[in-house]
PDB file of C-alpha atoms in Angstrom:
ATOM      1  CA  MET A 236       0.000   0.000   0.000  1.00 48.00           C
ATOM      2  CA  GLN A 237       1.159   3.501  -0.758  1.00 44.00           C
ATOM      3  CA  LEU A 238      -0.068   6.615   0.994  1.00 52.00           C
ATOM      4  CA  PRO A 239       1.014   9.685  -0.949  1.00 48.00           C
ATOM      5  CA  THR A 240       1.461  12.953   0.897  1.00 49.00           C
ATOM      6  CA  PRO A 241      -1.988  14.309   1.678  1.00 54.00           C
ATOM      7  CA  GLY A 242      -3.332  17.211  -0.298  1.00 56.00           C
ATOM      8  CA  GLU A 243      -4.762  20.091   1.674  1.00 57.00           C
ATOM      9  CA  GLU A 244      -7.036  22.958   0.743  1.00 66.00           C
ATOM     10  CA  HIS A 245      -8.960  25.234   3.109  1.00 79.00           C
ATOM     11  CA  GLY A 246      -9.414  22.733   5.934  1.00 88.00           C
ATOM     12  CA  ARG A 247      -9.746  19.781   3.585  1.00 93.00           C
ATOM     13  CA  VAL A 248      -7.230  16.925   3.581  1.00 94.00           C
ATOM     14  CA  VAL A 249      -7.193  14.358   0.773  1.00 95.00           C
ATOM     15  CA  LEU A 250      -5.660  10.947   1.384  1.00 96.00           C
ATOM     16  CA  ALA A 251      -5.094   8.672  -1.609  1.00 95.00           C
ATOM     17  CA  PRO A 252      -4.067   5.193  -0.491  1.00 96.00           C
ATOM     18  CA  ALA A 253      -3.084   2.688  -3.165  1.00 96.00           C
ATOM     19  CA  GLY A 254      -2.992  -1.092  -3.275  1.00 96.00           C
ATOM     20  CA  GLU A 255      -4.447  -3.372  -0.642  1.00 96.00           C
ATOM     21  CA  LEU A 256      -5.762  -2.038   2.669  1.00 97.00           C
ATOM     22  CA  ASP A 257      -5.646  -5.028   4.980  1.00 97.00           C
ATOM     23  CA  ILE A 258      -4.245  -6.217   8.284  1.00 97.00           C
ATOM     24  CA  ALA A 259      -0.699  -6.011   6.907  1.00 96.00           C
ATOM     25  CA  THR A 260      -1.006  -2.408   5.688  1.00 96.00           C
ATOM     26  CA  VAL A 261      -3.690  -0.807   7.850  1.00 96.00           C
ATOM     27  CA  SER A 262      -1.141   0.812  10.175  1.00 97.00           C
ATOM     28  CA  GLY A 263      -0.097   3.163   7.346  1.00 96.00           C
ATOM     29  CA  LEU A 264      -3.718   4.200   6.836  1.00 97.00           C
ATOM     30  CA  GLU A 265      -4.161   4.719  10.565  1.00 97.00           C
ATOM     31  CA  ARG A 266      -1.035   6.914  10.746  1.00 97.00           C
ATOM     32  CA  ALA A 267      -2.208   9.000   7.788  1.00 96.00           C
ATOM     33  CA  LEU A 268      -5.645   9.439   9.354  1.00 97.00           C
ATOM     34  CA  ASP A 269      -4.110  10.423  12.705  1.00 96.00           C
ATOM     35  CA  GLU A 270      -1.869  12.995  11.009  1.00 95.00           C
ATOM     36  CA  ALA A 271      -4.842  14.415   9.112  1.00 95.00           C
ATOM     37  CA  LEU A 272      -6.935  14.564  12.289  1.00 96.00           C
ATOM     38  CA  ASP A 273      -4.191  16.538  14.044  1.00 95.00           C
ATOM     39  CA  ARG A 274      -4.121  19.327  11.439  1.00 93.00           C
ATOM     40  CA  PRO A 275      -5.376  22.668  12.729  1.00 92.00           C
ATOM     41  CA  GLY A 276      -8.503  23.979  11.059  1.00 92.00           C
ATOM     42  CA  LEU A 277      -9.529  20.560   9.763  1.00 94.00           C
ATOM     43  CA  LEU A 278     -13.031  20.506   8.277  1.00 95.00           C
ATOM     44  CA  GLU A 279     -12.997  17.410   6.080  1.00 95.00           C
ATOM     45  CA  ILE A 280     -10.907  14.346   5.315  1.00 95.00           C
ATOM     46  CA  VAL A 281     -11.510  12.874   1.875  1.00 95.00           C
ATOM     47  CA  VAL A 282     -10.188   9.358   1.324  1.00 96.00           C
ATOM     48  CA  ASP A 283      -9.836   8.775  -2.407  1.00 96.00           C
ATOM     49  CA  LEU A 284     -10.143   5.013  -2.972  1.00 96.00           C
ATOM     50  CA  THR A 285      -9.495   5.093  -6.728  1.00 96.00           C
ATOM     51  CA  ALA A 286      -6.261   3.106  -6.434  1.00 96.00           C
ATOM     52  CA  VAL A 287      -7.341   0.754  -3.627  1.00 97.00           C
ATOM     53  CA  THR A 288      -7.676  -2.780  -4.975  1.00 97.00           C
ATOM     54  CA  PHE A 289      -8.761  -4.574  -1.793  1.00 96.00           C
ATOM     55  CA  LEU A 290     -10.215  -3.615   1.582  1.00 95.00           C
ATOM     56  CA  ASP A 291     -10.634  -5.899   4.594  1.00 96.00           C
ATOM     57  CA  SER A 292     -12.419  -5.514   7.918  1.00 96.00           C
ATOM     58  CA  THR A 293      -9.390  -3.976   9.642  1.00 97.00           C
ATOM     59  CA  ALA A 294      -9.360  -1.166   7.073  1.00 97.00           C
ATOM     60  CA  VAL A 295     -13.127  -0.695   7.428  1.00 97.00           C
ATOM     61  CA  ALA A 296     -12.648  -0.409  11.199  1.00 97.00           C
ATOM     62  CA  ALA A 297      -9.831   2.138  10.744  1.00 98.00           C
ATOM     63  CA  LEU A 298     -12.006   4.248   8.441  1.00 97.00           C
ATOM     64  CA  LEU A 299     -14.918   4.120  10.898  1.00 97.00           C
ATOM     65  CA  ARG A 300     -12.624   5.110  13.767  1.00 97.00           C
ATOM     66  CA  GLY A 301     -11.273   7.980  11.677  1.00 97.00           C
ATOM     67  CA  ALA A 302     -14.799   9.119  10.830  1.00 97.00           C
ATOM     68  CA  ALA A 303     -15.867   9.019  14.483  1.00 96.00           C
ATOM     69  CA  GLU A 304     -12.797  10.975  15.574  1.00 97.00           C
ATOM     70  CA  ALA A 305     -13.362  13.511  12.791  1.00 97.00           C
ATOM     71  CA  VAL A 306     -16.939  14.102  13.954  1.00 96.00           C
ATOM     72  CA  GLY A 307     -15.669  14.492  17.523  1.00 95.00           C
ATOM     73  CA  ARG A 308     -13.387  17.277  16.272  1.00 94.00           C
ATOM     74  CA  GLY A 309     -16.108  19.038  14.296  1.00 95.00           C
ATOM     75  CA  ALA A 310     -15.027  17.621  10.921  1.00 96.00           C
ATOM     76  CA  THR A 311     -16.154  14.870   8.574  1.00 96.00           C
ATOM     77  CA  LEU A 312     -14.534  11.956   6.779  1.00 96.00           C
ATOM     78  CA  ARG A 313     -15.866  10.733   3.462  1.00 95.00           C
ATOM     79  CA  LEU A 314     -14.807   8.190   0.891  1.00 96.00           C
ATOM     80  CA  VAL A 315     -14.782   8.788  -2.856  1.00 95.00           C
ATOM     81  CA  ASP A 316     -14.328   6.728  -6.022  1.00 95.00           C
ATOM     82  CA  PRO A 317     -14.024   3.172  -4.721  1.00 96.00           C
ATOM     83  CA  GLN A 318     -13.301   0.363  -7.162  1.00 95.00           C
ATOM     84  CA  PRO A 319     -16.286  -2.025  -7.571  1.00 95.00           C
ATOM     85  CA  VAL A 320     -14.785  -4.711  -5.302  1.00 94.00           C
ATOM     86  CA  VAL A 321     -14.095  -2.123  -2.581  1.00 96.00           C
ATOM     87  CA  ALA A 322     -17.559  -0.568  -2.968  1.00 94.00           C
ATOM     88  CA  ARG A 323     -19.061  -4.031  -2.557  1.00 93.00           C
ATOM     89  CA  VAL A 324     -17.244  -4.577   0.753  1.00 94.00           C
ATOM     90  CA  LEU A 325     -18.459  -1.196   1.993  1.00 95.00           C
ATOM     91  CA  ARG A 326     -22.004  -1.958   0.849  1.00 92.00           C
ATOM     92  CA  ILE A 327     -22.239  -5.457   2.368  1.00 92.00           C
ATOM     93  CA  THR A 328     -20.770  -4.245   5.658  1.00 92.00           C
ATOM     94  CA  ALA A 329     -23.368  -1.439   5.597  1.00 92.00           C
ATOM     95  CA  VAL A 330     -20.809   1.312   6.220  1.00 93.00           C
ATOM     96  CA  GLY A 331     -20.669   2.954   2.800  1.00 91.00           C
ATOM     97  CA  GLN A 332     -23.400   5.450   3.579  1.00 87.00           C
ATOM     98  CA  LEU A 333     -21.898   6.203   6.989  1.00 88.00           C
ATOM     99  CA  LEU A 334     -18.693   7.156   5.206  1.00 92.00           C
ATOM    100  CA  GLY A 335     -20.366   9.419   2.654  1.00 87.00           C
ATOM    101  CA  LEU A 336     -20.832   7.042  -0.276  1.00 87.00           C
ATOM    102  CA  PRO A 337     -24.172   7.235  -2.071  1.00 80.00           C
ATOM    103  CA  ASP A 338     -26.589   4.381  -1.498  1.00 72.00           C
ATOM    104  CA  ASP A 339     -27.981   2.289  -4.354  1.00 62.00           C
ATOM    105  CA  HIS A 340     -30.275   5.197  -5.238  1.00 50.00           C
ATOM    106  CA  GLY A 341     -27.448   7.728  -5.458  1.00 53.00           C
ATOM    107  CA  ASP A 342     -28.273   9.468  -2.182  1.00 47.00           C
ATOM    108  CA  PRO A 343     -25.576  10.053   0.451  1.00 49.00           C
ATOM    109  CA  ALA A 344     -26.403   9.347   4.083  1.00 48.00           C
ATOM    110  CA  PRO A 345     -29.311  11.600   5.107  1.00 42.00           C
ATOM    111  CA  TRP A 346     -27.426  12.991   8.104  1.00 37.00           C
ATOM    112  CA  ARG A 347     -24.709  14.342   5.775  1.00 41.00           C
ATOM    113  CA  ARG A 348     -27.051  16.685   3.862  1.00 35.00           C
TER     114      ARG A 348
END
């Protein structure tokens, strides 16, 4: 897994992990999330999943923890552009909407509106 340097713009941090996010690589994701959460003026963390080829339950848990900590700090965390196999994992674990992905009807989680 690769985690390029986050992009930042007006309180927004973009993380773009690449490769597999699993028990062997989740610590890199957790570190990147922690660093993003510690940035002053943070409003939103966007996790771009375009280059993620696999996601396991440890990565799902890390993303949920990051989202909960973001909310606790007055910010949000949302996922964008997952590959079909990654989107399927998020859908069947019922966390996609919690992390800002649209549901099957194209609507994001109602509490995010």
